Coordinates of C-alpha atoms in Angstrom, one line a residue:
X1 CA 48.6 27.1 7.4
X2 CA 45.5 25.3 6.3
X3 CA 44.9 21.7 7.2
X4 CA 44.0 20.7 3.6
X5 CA 45.8 19.6 0.5
X6 CA 44.6 22.4 -1.9
X7 CA 43.2 25.9 -1.7
X8 CA 42.5 28.5 -4.3
X9 CA 41.0 32.0 -4.4
X10 CA 40.5 33.7 -7.7
X11 CA 43.5 33.1 -9.9
X12 CA 45.8 32.1 -7.1
X13 CA 46.1 28.5 -5.8
X14 CA 48.4 26.7 -3.4
X15 CA 48.9 23.1 -2.5
X16 CA 51.2 21.2 -0.2
X17 CA 52.8 17.7 -0.1
X18 CA 53.7 15.2 -2.7
X19 CA 50.5 15.7 -4.7
X20 CA 50.8 19.5 -5.0
X21 CA 52.0 19.5 -8.6
X22 CA 49.2 17.2 -9.9
X23 CA 46.6 19.2 -7.9
X24 CA 47.8 22.6 -9.2
X25 CA 48.2 21.3 -12.8
X26 CA 44.7 19.7 -12.7
X27 CA 43.2 23.0 -11.4
X28 CA 44.8 25.0 -14.2
X29 CA 43.8 22.5 -16.9
X30 CA 40.2 22.3 -15.6
X31 CA 39.9 26.1 -15.6
X32 CA 41.4 26.4 -19.0
X33 CA 40.1 23.4 -20.9
X34 CA 37.4 21.8 -18.6
X35 CA 37.1 19.1 -16.1
X36 CA 37.3 16.2 -18.6
X37 CA 40.7 17.5 -19.8
X38 CA 41.9 17.7 -16.2
X39 CA 40.7 14.1 -15.6
X40 CA 42.5 12.9 -18.7
X41 CA 45.8 14.6 -17.6
X42 CA 45.5 13.1 -14.1
X43 CA 44.7 9.7 -15.6
X44 CA 47.8 9.8 -17.7
X45 CA 50.1 10.3 -14.7
X46 CA 48.3 8.2 -12.2
X47 CA 49.8 5.0 -10.9
X48 CA 48.9 1.7 -12.6
X49 CA 46.1 0.0 -10.8
X50 CA 45.1 3.2 -8.9
X51 CA 44.0 5.4 -11.8
X52 CA 40.3 5.8 -11.0
X53 CA 40.9 6.4 -7.3
X54 CA 43.8 8.8 -7.9
X55 CA 41.8 10.9 -10.4
X56 CA 38.7 10.9 -8.3
X57 CA 40.6 12.0 -5.2
X58 CA 42.4 14.8 -7.0
X59 CA 39.2 16.1 -8.5
X60 CA 37.5 15.9 -5.2
X61 CA 40.1 18.2 -3.7
X62 CA 40.1 20.8 -6.5
X63 CA 36.4 20.7 -7.5
X64 CA 35.3 23.2 -4.8
X65 CA 37.7 25.8 -6.2
X66 CA 36.7 25.5 -9.9
X67 CA 33.6 27.8 -9.4
X68 CA 34.8 31.2 -8.3
X69 CA 31.8 31.7 -6.0
X70 CA 32.2 28.7 -3.8
X71 CA 30.9 28.9 -0.2
X72 CA 34.4 28.6 1.2
X73 CA 35.6 31.6 -0.8
X74 CA 32.6 33.7 0.3
X75 CA 33.3 32.9 4.0
X76 CA 37.0 33.8 3.7
X77 CA 36.3 37.0 1.8
X78 CA 34.3 38.4 4.7

């Protein structure tokens, strides 16, 4: 078990907790349609008064896994 909210390797991703669905959805949308589309989707579902913080936090958690050659994936692949 990893002590982090989101992890992905290649085309497989996992997340835990109450924000797992938004993280997974944003990751899929970002990979398919780009980061701006993912931000727009997150903004739509974010709580009123917390939209910017919510979107920024979600993107911060998935961003390292949007590029398939991230340092984390290279370390784990060894």
